[in-house]
Short mmCIF file of C-alpha atoms and ligand atoms in Angstrom, two decimals:
data_model
loop_
_atom_site.label_atom_id
_atom_site.label_comp_id
_atom_site.label_asym_id
_atom_site.label_seq_id
_atom_site.Cartn_x
_atom_site.Cartn_y
_atom_site.Cartn_z
CA UNK A 716 231.26 199.44 143.84
CA UNK A 717 231.42 203.60 144.73
CA UNK A 718 229.40 204.88 147.19
CA UNK A 719 227.50 209.13 146.63
CA UNK A 720 225.81 210.75 149.00
CA UNK A 721 222.98 213.10 147.48
CA UNK A 722 222.05 216.03 150.29
CA UNK A 723 218.14 217.00 148.72
CA UNK A 724 217.52 213.22 147.35
CA UNK A 725 213.83 213.90 147.15
CA UNK A 726 213.90 216.67 145.46
CA UNK A 727 213.29 217.02 141.08
CA UNK A 728 217.25 217.16 140.92
CA UNK A 729 218.02 214.17 143.62
CA UNK A 730 215.88 212.16 142.23
CA UNK A 731 216.90 212.12 138.34
CA UNK A 732 220.53 211.93 140.27
CA UNK A 733 219.76 208.96 142.62
CA UNK A 734 218.02 207.45 138.94
CA UNK A 735 221.39 207.94 137.21
CA UNK A 736 223.81 206.93 140.22
CA UNK A 737 221.85 204.00 140.42
CA UNK A 738 221.75 203.18 136.98
CA UNK A 739 226.15 203.34 136.64
CA UNK A 740 226.34 200.62 139.68
CA UNK A 741 226.80 202.90 142.54
CA UNK A 742 225.85 202.73 146.16
CA UNK A 743 223.41 206.16 146.35
CA UNK A 744 223.51 207.67 149.80
CA UNK A 745 219.99 210.08 150.35
CA UNK A 746 219.68 212.28 152.95
CA UNK A 747 216.21 212.81 154.03
CA UNK A 748 215.47 215.42 156.50
CA UNK A 749 212.27 214.33 159.49
CA UNK A 750 208.88 215.99 158.11
CA UNK A 751 205.13 215.36 158.66
CA UNK A 752 204.42 213.56 155.83
CA UNK A 753 205.96 211.84 153.71
CA UNK A 754 208.32 213.37 150.91
CA UNK A 755 209.62 210.48 149.01
CA UNK A 756 207.25 210.39 146.15
CA UNK A 757 210.27 211.04 143.98
CA UNK A 758 212.27 208.33 145.05
CA UNK A 759 209.24 205.94 145.20
CA UNK A 760 210.02 203.92 142.18
CA UNK A 761 213.39 203.92 143.75
CA UNK A 762 213.33 202.83 148.05
CA UNK A 763 213.16 198.93 147.38
CA UNK A 764 216.50 199.00 144.99
CA UNK A 765 219.24 197.22 147.32
CA UNK A 766 222.28 200.54 146.45
CA UNK A 767 219.90 202.77 148.15
CA UNK A 768 220.09 203.90 151.30
CA UNK A 769 218.35 206.82 153.37
CA UNK A 770 219.68 209.03 155.57
CA UNK A 771 217.74 211.28 157.62
CA UNK A 772 219.82 214.23 158.24
CA UNK A 773 219.56 218.14 157.94
CA UNK A 774 222.18 219.95 156.76
CA UNK A 775 221.53 222.93 159.15
CA UNK A 776 222.42 220.99 161.61
CA UNK A 777 226.02 220.61 161.57
CA UNK A 778 225.94 217.59 163.94
CA UNK A 779 223.88 215.67 161.60
CA UNK A 780 226.06 216.59 158.83
CA UNK A 781 229.60 214.97 160.24
CA UNK A 782 227.59 212.02 161.36
CA UNK A 783 225.72 211.31 158.52
CA UNK A 784 229.65 212.01 156.24
CA UNK A 785 231.66 209.64 159.29
CA UNK A 786 229.39 207.02 158.73
CA UNK A 787 230.34 207.61 154.83
CA UNK A 788 234.15 208.45 154.82
CA UNK A 789 234.10 206.22 151.81
CA UNK A 790 231.98 208.24 149.42
CA UNK A 791 233.85 208.95 146.48
CA UNK A 792 231.32 211.52 145.81
CA UNK A 793 229.04 214.12 148.02
CA UNK A 794 226.19 216.25 145.98
CA UNK A 795 224.63 218.55 147.63
CA UNK A 796 221.39 219.43 146.17
CA UNK A 797 219.65 220.61 149.23
CA UNK A 798 217.76 223.96 149.20
CA UNK A 799 215.10 225.91 150.63
CA UNK A 800 214.98 226.88 146.37
CA UNK A 801 212.13 229.41 145.97
CA UNK A 802 213.13 232.26 145.14
CA UNK A 803 209.59 234.25 146.05
CA UNK A 804 209.49 232.25 149.48
CA UNK A 805 213.07 233.70 150.27
CA UNK A 806 212.15 237.26 150.42
CA UNK A 807 208.88 235.40 152.79
CA UNK A 808 211.45 234.01 155.19
CA UNK A 809 215.36 234.76 154.70
CA UNK A 810 216.40 233.72 157.41
CA UNK A 811 215.47 229.84 157.04
CA UNK A 812 217.34 230.79 153.48
CA UNK A 813 220.14 231.55 154.24
CA UNK A 814 220.79 228.88 157.10
CA UNK A 815 220.30 226.42 154.19
CA UNK A 816 221.37 227.27 150.94
CA UNK A 817 223.84 229.82 152.05
CA UNK A 818 225.30 227.45 155.80
CA UNK A 819 224.02 224.49 154.44
CA UNK A 820 227.07 223.91 151.98
CA UNK A 821 229.84 225.88 154.35
CA UNK A 822 228.42 222.79 156.49
CA UNK A 823 228.86 220.01 154.76
CA UNK A 824 232.43 221.31 153.38
CA UNK A 825 233.42 221.96 156.96
CA UNK A 826 232.71 218.54 158.10
CA UNK A 827 234.54 216.69 154.98
CA UNK A 828 237.64 219.36 156.28
CA UNK A 829 237.71 217.72 159.34
CA UNK A 830 236.65 214.47 158.57
CA UNK A 831 239.91 214.11 156.59
CA UNK A 832 237.61 213.40 153.60
CA UNK A 833 240.11 213.87 150.53
CA UNK A 834 239.25 211.25 148.04
CA UNK A 835 235.64 212.45 148.05
CA UNK A 836 234.36 215.00 145.62
CA UNK A 837 231.76 218.14 146.08
CA UNK A 838 229.11 218.86 143.60
CA UNK A 839 227.30 222.16 144.72
CA UNK A 840 224.33 223.31 142.97
CA UNK A 841 225.36 227.64 142.46
CA UNK A 842 221.89 228.70 140.21
CA UNK A 843 221.71 231.19 136.68
CA UNK A 844 220.28 233.36 139.67
CA UNK A 845 223.68 234.41 141.27
CA UNK A 846 224.11 236.49 138.19
CA UNK A 847 220.54 239.27 139.21
CA UNK A 848 220.42 241.64 137.11
CA UNK A 849 224.19 241.36 135.46
CA UNK A 850 224.40 239.85 132.23
CA UNK A 851 227.20 240.71 128.85
CA UNK A 852 227.03 242.02 125.74
CA UNK A 853 228.33 239.84 122.89
CA UNK A 854 228.23 242.72 119.48
CA UNK A 855 227.99 241.41 116.06
CA UNK A 856 228.23 242.99 112.48
CA UNK A 857 224.39 243.46 112.92
CA UNK A 858 223.14 242.63 116.16
CA UNK A 859 224.42 242.77 120.02
CA UNK A 860 223.17 239.64 122.40
CA UNK A 861 222.73 239.11 125.95
CA UNK A 862 224.21 236.11 128.19
CA UNK A 863 226.06 234.95 131.65
CA UNK A 864 228.87 232.69 131.11
CA UNK A 865 231.88 231.61 134.25
CA UNK A 866 232.81 235.49 133.82
CA UNK A 867 230.32 237.97 134.27
CA UNK A 868 230.29 239.43 137.25
CA UNK A 869 227.60 238.66 139.85
CA UNK A 870 224.21 241.11 141.08
CA UNK A 871 221.85 238.76 142.19
CA UNK A 872 218.79 240.06 143.33
CA UNK A 873 217.41 238.09 145.96
CA UNK A 874 217.59 236.30 149.84
CA UNK A 875 217.59 233.00 147.90
CA UNK A 876 220.86 234.16 145.23
CA UNK A 877 222.77 236.29 147.47
CA UNK A 878 222.22 232.70 149.67
CA UNK A 879 223.75 230.98 147.02
CA UNK A 880 226.41 233.48 145.62
CA UNK A 881 227.51 232.89 149.67
CA UNK A 882 228.19 229.03 149.38
CA UNK A 883 229.19 229.57 145.39
CA UNK A 884 231.97 231.02 146.75
CA UNK A 885 233.01 229.17 149.63
CA UNK A 886 232.94 226.02 147.59
CA UNK A 887 235.66 227.62 145.80
CA UNK A 888 237.38 228.64 148.94
CA UNK A 889 237.63 225.05 149.48
CA UNK A 890 239.00 223.57 147.28
CA UNK A 891 241.37 226.00 147.04
CA UNK A 892 242.59 226.51 150.75
CA UNK A 893 241.92 223.20 151.54
CA UNK A 894 242.78 221.25 148.21
CA UNK A 895 239.05 219.42 148.30
CA UNK A 896 237.77 218.27 144.95
CA UNK A 897 235.16 220.74 145.34
CA UNK A 898 233.31 221.68 141.75
CA UNK A 899 230.13 224.28 141.40
CA UNK A 900 227.19 223.61 138.80
CA UNK A 901 226.15 227.17 137.78
CA UNK A 902 222.80 225.43 136.06
CA UNK A 903 220.17 227.79 134.17
CA UNK A 904 216.48 227.31 134.98
CA UNK A 905 215.64 222.62 134.71
CA UNK A 906 212.89 221.82 135.08
CA UNK A 907 210.54 218.72 134.08
CA UNK A 908 207.52 216.88 134.66
CA UNK A 909 208.78 216.07 138.69
CA UNK A 910 209.45 219.97 139.80
CA UNK A 911 207.68 220.91 142.53
CA UNK A 912 204.46 222.68 141.02
CA UNK A 913 204.55 226.71 142.82
CA UNK A 914 207.71 226.76 139.97
CA UNK A 915 206.33 228.81 137.37
CA UNK A 916 206.96 225.86 134.27
CA UNK A 917 204.49 223.17 136.47
CA UNK A 918 202.52 225.45 137.77
CA UNK A 919 200.73 226.22 134.82
CA UNK A 920 201.19 222.58 133.16
CA UNK A 921 199.55 221.06 136.09
CA UNK A 922 196.92 223.76 135.80
CA UNK A 923 196.89 223.04 131.98
CA UNK A 924 195.91 219.51 132.66
CA UNK A 925 193.90 220.04 135.78
CA UNK A 926 190.94 222.15 133.24
CA UNK A 927 191.67 220.15 130.50
CA UNK A 928 190.71 216.74 133.27
CA UNK A 929 187.96 219.02 134.24
CA UNK A 930 186.31 220.07 130.72
CA UNK A 931 186.29 216.15 129.19
CA UNK A 932 184.71 214.95 133.00
CA UNK A 933 181.94 217.64 132.38
CA UNK A 934 181.89 217.61 129.03
CA UNK A 935 182.64 220.73 128.01
CA UNK A 936 184.41 222.32 124.92
CA UNK A 937 186.30 225.76 125.33
CA UNK A 938 183.74 227.56 123.20
CA UNK A 939 181.64 226.63 125.78
CA UNK A 940 183.18 228.80 128.48
CA UNK A 941 182.03 232.40 129.60
CA UNK A 942 184.77 234.68 131.51
CA UNK A 943 184.70 236.16 134.60
CA UNK A 944 187.42 237.58 136.25
CA UNK A 945 188.68 235.32 138.45
CA UNK A 946 186.70 231.55 137.10
CA UNK A 947 185.42 231.09 134.08
CA UNK A 948 182.33 228.98 134.23
CA UNK A 949 180.15 227.12 131.52
CA UNK A 950 177.50 228.20 128.95
CA UNK A 951 173.86 228.34 130.48
CA UNK A 952 175.10 227.65 134.12
CA UNK A 953 175.55 230.89 135.51
CA UNK A 954 174.56 230.47 138.81
CA UNK A 955 177.62 229.82 140.29
CA UNK A 956 175.83 228.42 144.25
CA UNK A 957 175.24 225.20 141.56
CA UNK A 958 177.14 225.47 137.71
CA UNK A 959 180.45 224.41 136.61
CA UNK A 960 183.03 226.83 137.74
CA UNK A 961 186.96 226.14 137.31
CA UNK A 962 189.48 228.93 139.24
CA UNK A 963 191.61 230.66 136.23
CA UNK A 964 195.45 230.16 135.97
CA UNK A 965 197.15 233.24 138.61
CA UNK A 966 200.31 234.29 138.13
CA UNK A 967 202.84 237.34 138.47
CA UNK A 968 205.41 238.83 136.12
CA UNK A 969 205.07 237.01 132.51
CA UNK A 970 207.93 239.06 131.32
CA UNK A 971 210.41 237.82 132.89
CA UNK A 972 212.77 235.72 130.21
CA UNK A 973 214.67 232.04 131.86
CA UNK A 974 216.46 229.78 129.85
CA UNK A 975 214.87 226.58 130.70
CA UNK A 976 216.53 223.06 129.76
CA UNK A 977 215.16 219.95 131.22
CA UNK A 978 216.80 218.28 134.13
CA UNK A 979 217.23 214.72 133.69
CA UNK A 980 220.13 216.67 131.27
CA UNK A 981 221.39 218.95 133.67
CA UNK A 982 222.61 216.11 136.10
CA UNK A 983 223.29 213.81 133.83
CA UNK A 984 226.40 217.09 133.68
CA UNK A 985 226.53 217.60 137.37
CA UNK A 986 227.85 213.28 137.15
CA UNK A 987 230.30 214.31 134.50
CA UNK A 988 231.51 217.71 136.55
CA UNK A 989 232.91 215.02 139.62
CA UNK A 990 234.27 212.25 136.59
CA UNK A 991 237.00 215.60 135.51
CA UNK A 992 240.69 215.14 137.07
CA UNK A 993 240.31 218.48 138.03
CA UNK A 994 237.71 220.17 140.44
CA UNK A 995 235.51 223.55 138.42
CA UNK A 996 233.16 225.51 137.75
CA UNK A 997 230.92 225.17 135.02
CA UNK A 998 227.83 227.08 133.47
CA UNK A 999 225.12 224.57 131.65
CA UNK A 1000 222.40 226.08 130.26
CA UNK A 1001 220.73 225.66 126.82
CA UNK A 1002 221.82 228.75 124.74
CA UNK A 1003 218.20 229.84 124.66
CA UNK A 1004 216.11 232.00 126.42
CA UNK A 1005 211.99 232.11 126.28
CA UNK A 1006 209.50 234.33 128.58
CA UNK A 1007 206.60 233.16 130.29
CA UNK A 1008 204.25 234.45 127.63
CA UNK A 1009 205.98 232.50 125.41
CA UNK A 1010 205.89 228.95 127.55
CA UNK A 1011 201.88 229.68 127.84
CA UNK A 1012 201.43 230.10 124.30
CA UNK A 1013 203.16 226.68 123.59
CA UNK A 1014 201.65 224.43 126.36
CA UNK A 1015 198.19 226.04 125.62
CA UNK A 1016 198.58 225.94 121.88
CA UNK A 1017 199.46 222.03 122.47
CA UNK A 1018 196.30 221.19 123.91
CA UNK A 1019 194.47 222.66 120.92
CA UNK A 1020 194.37 225.75 122.55
CA UNK A 1021 194.68 228.61 120.48
CA UNK A 1022 194.57 231.49 123.39
CA UNK A 1023 195.12 231.51 127.17
CA UNK A 1024 194.43 235.39 127.60
CA UNK A 1025 190.66 234.94 128.73
CA UNK A 1026 192.20 231.68 130.53
CA UNK A 1027 194.79 233.93 133.02
CA UNK A 1028 194.94 236.14 135.43
CA UNK A 1029 197.78 238.69 136.21
CA UNK A 1030 198.24 238.76 140.28
CA UNK A 1031 200.21 241.12 141.39
CA UNK A 1032 200.39 239.14 144.91
CA UNK A 1033 202.78 236.83 142.53
CA UNK A 1034 205.53 239.63 141.74
CA UNK A 1035 209.00 239.41 143.94
CA UNK A 1036 210.43 242.80 145.90
CA UNK A 1037 213.06 242.59 142.97
CA UNK A 1038 213.04 240.67 139.79
CA UNK A 1039 215.69 238.48 137.47
CA UNK A 1040 214.19 240.05 134.31
CA UNK A 1041 216.39 238.45 131.97
CA UNK A 1042 219.00 234.86 131.86
CA UNK A 1043 220.34 232.96 128.94
CA UNK A 1044 223.50 230.80 130.12
CA UNK A 1045 226.42 230.39 127.53
CA UNK A 1046 228.31 227.17 128.39
CA UNK A 1047 230.52 227.02 125.68
CA UNK A 1048 232.97 226.13 128.49
CA UNK A 1049 231.06 222.91 129.17
CA UNK A 1050 230.64 221.58 125.57
CA UNK A 1051 234.50 221.60 125.50
CA UNK A 1052 235.45 220.41 128.87
CA UNK A 1053 232.45 218.19 129.62
CA UNK A 1054 231.73 216.98 126.11
CA UNK A 1055 227.89 217.83 127.63
CA UNK A 1056 224.92 219.18 125.29
CA UNK A 1057 221.66 219.35 126.16
CA UNK A 1058 219.52 216.38 124.65
CA UNK A 1059 216.23 217.96 124.80
CA UNK A 1060 214.17 221.84 123.30
CA UNK A 1061 212.20 223.95 124.99
CA UNK A 1062 209.36 222.96 123.23
CA UNK A 1063 210.11 218.99 123.91
CA UNK A 1064 210.51 219.91 127.32
CA UNK A 1065 206.76 221.79 127.51
CA UNK A 1066 205.35 219.23 125.91
CA UNK A 1067 207.11 216.70 128.25
CA UNK A 1068 205.44 218.48 130.99
CA UNK A 1069 201.93 218.90 129.75
CA UNK A 1070 202.07 215.22 128.48
CA UNK A 1071 202.53 213.70 131.45
CA UNK A 1072 199.94 216.59 133.79
CA UNK A 1073 197.03 215.36 131.06
CA UNK A 1074 198.15 211.27 132.45
P1 NAP B 1403 213.78 221.05 144.99
O1 NAP B 1403 212.86 220.24 143.87
O2 NAP B 1403 213.43 222.32 145.75
O3 NAP B 1403 214.71 219.80 146.19
C1 NAP B 1403 215.48 220.48 147.39
C2 NAP B 1403 215.28 219.62 148.48
O4 NAP B 1403 216.36 220.02 149.06
C3 NAP B 1403 214.72 218.65 148.55
O5 NAP B 1403 214.49 217.08 148.68
C4 NAP B 1403 214.33 218.84 150.20
O6 NAP B 1403 213.80 218.13 151.16
C5 NAP B 1403 216.01 219.19 150.69
N1 NAP B 1403 215.80 220.31 151.46
C6 NAP B 1403 215.50 221.31 152.06
N2 NAP B 1403 215.55 221.44 153.18
C7 NAP B 1403 216.68 221.05 153.54
C8 NAP B 1403 217.40 221.08 155.34
N3 NAP B 1403 217.03 221.48 155.55
N4 NAP B 1403 218.42 219.51 154.80
C9 NAP B 1403 218.15 218.81 154.48
N5 NAP B 1403 217.63 219.11 152.79
C10 NAP B 1403 216.53 219.77 152.46
O7 NAP B 1403 215.55 221.98 144.15
P2 NAP B 1403 215.32 220.92 143.28
O8 NAP B 1403 214.86 221.63 141.30
O9 NAP B 1403 215.53 219.60 142.07
O10 NAP B 1403 217.48 221.91 142.72
C11 NAP B 1403 218.54 221.38 143.57
C12 NAP B 1403 219.38 221.85 143.72
O11 NAP B 1403 219.75 222.58 142.07
C13 NAP B 1403 218.68 222.93 144.82
O12 NAP B 1403 219.65 223.54 144.84
C14 NAP B 1403 218.29 224.38 144.34
O13 NAP B 1403 218.80 225.82 144.29
C15 NAP B 1403 219.16 224.80 143.08
N6 NAP B 1403 219.33 224.31 141.48
C16 NAP B 1403 218.20 224.37 140.99
C17 NAP B 1403 217.31 225.15 139.75
C18 NAP B 1403 216.45 224.69 138.81
O14 NAP B 1403 216.12 224.89 138.30
N7 NAP B 1403 215.67 223.71 139.09
C19 NAP B 1403 218.62 225.40 138.86
C20 NAP B 1403 220.21 226.45 139.77
C21 NAP B 1403 220.30 225.68 140.68
P3 NAP B 1403 212.30 217.59 151.31
O15 NAP B 1403 212.16 216.83 150.32
O16 NAP B 1403 212.11 217.55 152.96
O17 NAP B 1403 211.75 219.76 150.67
N1 GDD B 1404 207.49 230.83 140.94
C1 GDD B 1404 206.10 231.63 139.59
N2 GDD B 1404 204.78 231.47 140.21
N3 GDD B 1404 206.53 231.98 138.81
C2 GDD B 1404 206.20 233.45 137.91
C3 GDD B 1404 205.00 233.12 137.93
C4 GDD B 1404 204.08 232.53 139.43
O1 GDD B 1404 203.05 232.33 139.75
N4 GDD B 1404 203.93 233.62 137.61
C5 GDD B 1404 205.99 234.48 136.85
N5 GDD B 1404 206.45 234.25 137.30
C6 GDD B 1404 207.79 234.32 136.83
C7 GDD B 1404 209.02 235.06 138.13
O2 GDD B 1404 208.41 236.20 138.92
C8 GDD B 1404 210.08 234.81 137.48
O3 GDD B 1404 210.67 235.58 136.71
C9 GDD B 1404 210.42 233.64 137.01
O4 GDD B 1404 208.62 233.46 136.21
C10 GDD B 1404 210.50 231.81 136.89
O5 GDD B 1404 210.18 231.47 138.18
P1 GDD B 1404 210.48 230.55 138.92
O6 GDD B 1404 209.82 228.53 138.29
O7 GDD B 1404 210.01 230.74 140.83
O8 GDD B 1404 212.20 230.20 139.35
P2 GDD B 1404 212.93 231.25 139.29
O9 GDD B 1404 213.77 231.52 138.14
O10 GDD B 1404 212.58 232.26 140.87
O11 GDD B 1404 214.43 230.16 140.28
C11 GDD B 1404 213.80 229.21 139.72
O12 GDD B 1404 215.82 228.71 138.92
C12 GDD B 1404 216.99 229.00 139.40
C13 GDD B 1404 217.66 229.08 138.60
O13 GDD B 1404 217.89 230.02 137.51
C14 GDD B 1404 214.29 228.05 140.84
O14 GDD B 1404 214.44 226.71 140.57
C15 GDD B 1404 215.79 228.18 141.52
O15 GDD B 1404 215.83 227.48 142.69
C16 GDD B 1404 217.18 228.35 140.52
O16 GDD B 1404 218.14 228.54 141.35
#
């Protein structure tokens, strides 16, 4: 039976990857860090599987990384999905982000070399955020289109992206310098019902789910709602000390473009990369780009609301010191070499997340 180690198994991607590998008959070792509350909610459905083993560890602690790898040197595959993965948080906690998202990767790679794990394959979760401000331009007969692929230069715009670039280059160095089978997936934004609640897509679908439930419980119709700056409240109950109130959805930059796909599809790409004879780097994306505004429109329309402007507040608190304005990937290489294509569209994704948050 093949064994795989997942650093970051409690995260969105870690949980999807664990599903996939267990389905494929792997023995899965998941690394979880000790925190004061239970973080296993995304893998709750897997906890009684005998092929899943959880090990306690932290990728910032080189000792814990080497001890875990020493106990599982027979692992065929090692996936590094662990990160402080929130871009806005990385501006507030840059050093912590560096230690986890940048140096954590080095701790795993060096431990693999020190332990002589020549037969184990390594996956690094690289990010489209590394492209930052940069894109290439394809000039057609009548139009131009902007895109990023494996050859686009990185111009990172956040402490998170800089840490990811360091880890990405480190992965390439260990591949070339130590002959490690180390691949990096440059994944564009991917989402789903398991997405953390403070990423923009999930923040929106979670809010709409809570709002619709509140309307249903209180017998409120959108036509009954009165707006003020911060809340919506219900016609005939303007006394806010007693009236029915619901906080508006507060967001930052609505004009950012992202290439959003479904996390489950992207985890299949990670696994497929490690099945290749030679390690390499691959862009994984849908090739489509949409603004936060477009996501809002699909989500609100999907619950029968034509308009979202009176329910959303643009709050500068959610602006970032530096922004990534435009991401749209070109995954021709993954299509050709891995035979991978995304299965879910942007609309499928938004609707899947809304359905989940309504239930
Ligand atoms: P996520 O939901 O934030 O999960 C991050 C995981 O890392 C969690 O399991 C977390 O554990 C773990 N972790 C954090 N600090 C750790 C530490 N010091 N030691 C060990 N584990 C630690 O992220 P995701 O969306 O699944 O993304 C997975 C990876 O892909 C990340 O590296 C992310 O940066 C990268 N990525 C994501 C996207 C995307 O759109 N989702 C795109 C490109 C790249 P806790 O549960 O204890 O917090
Ligand atoms: N989080 C958040 N919250 N973002 C907001 C908000 C808000 O209230 N309002 C607007 N945005 C904008 C952000 O400024 C950004 O331009 C866009 O929505 C997407 O933000 P996030 O969902 O936080 O994702 P991200 O693109 O910054 O980073 C994600 O994707 C990267 C891959 O490109 C994360 O998953 C990273 O870990 C990943 O590497």
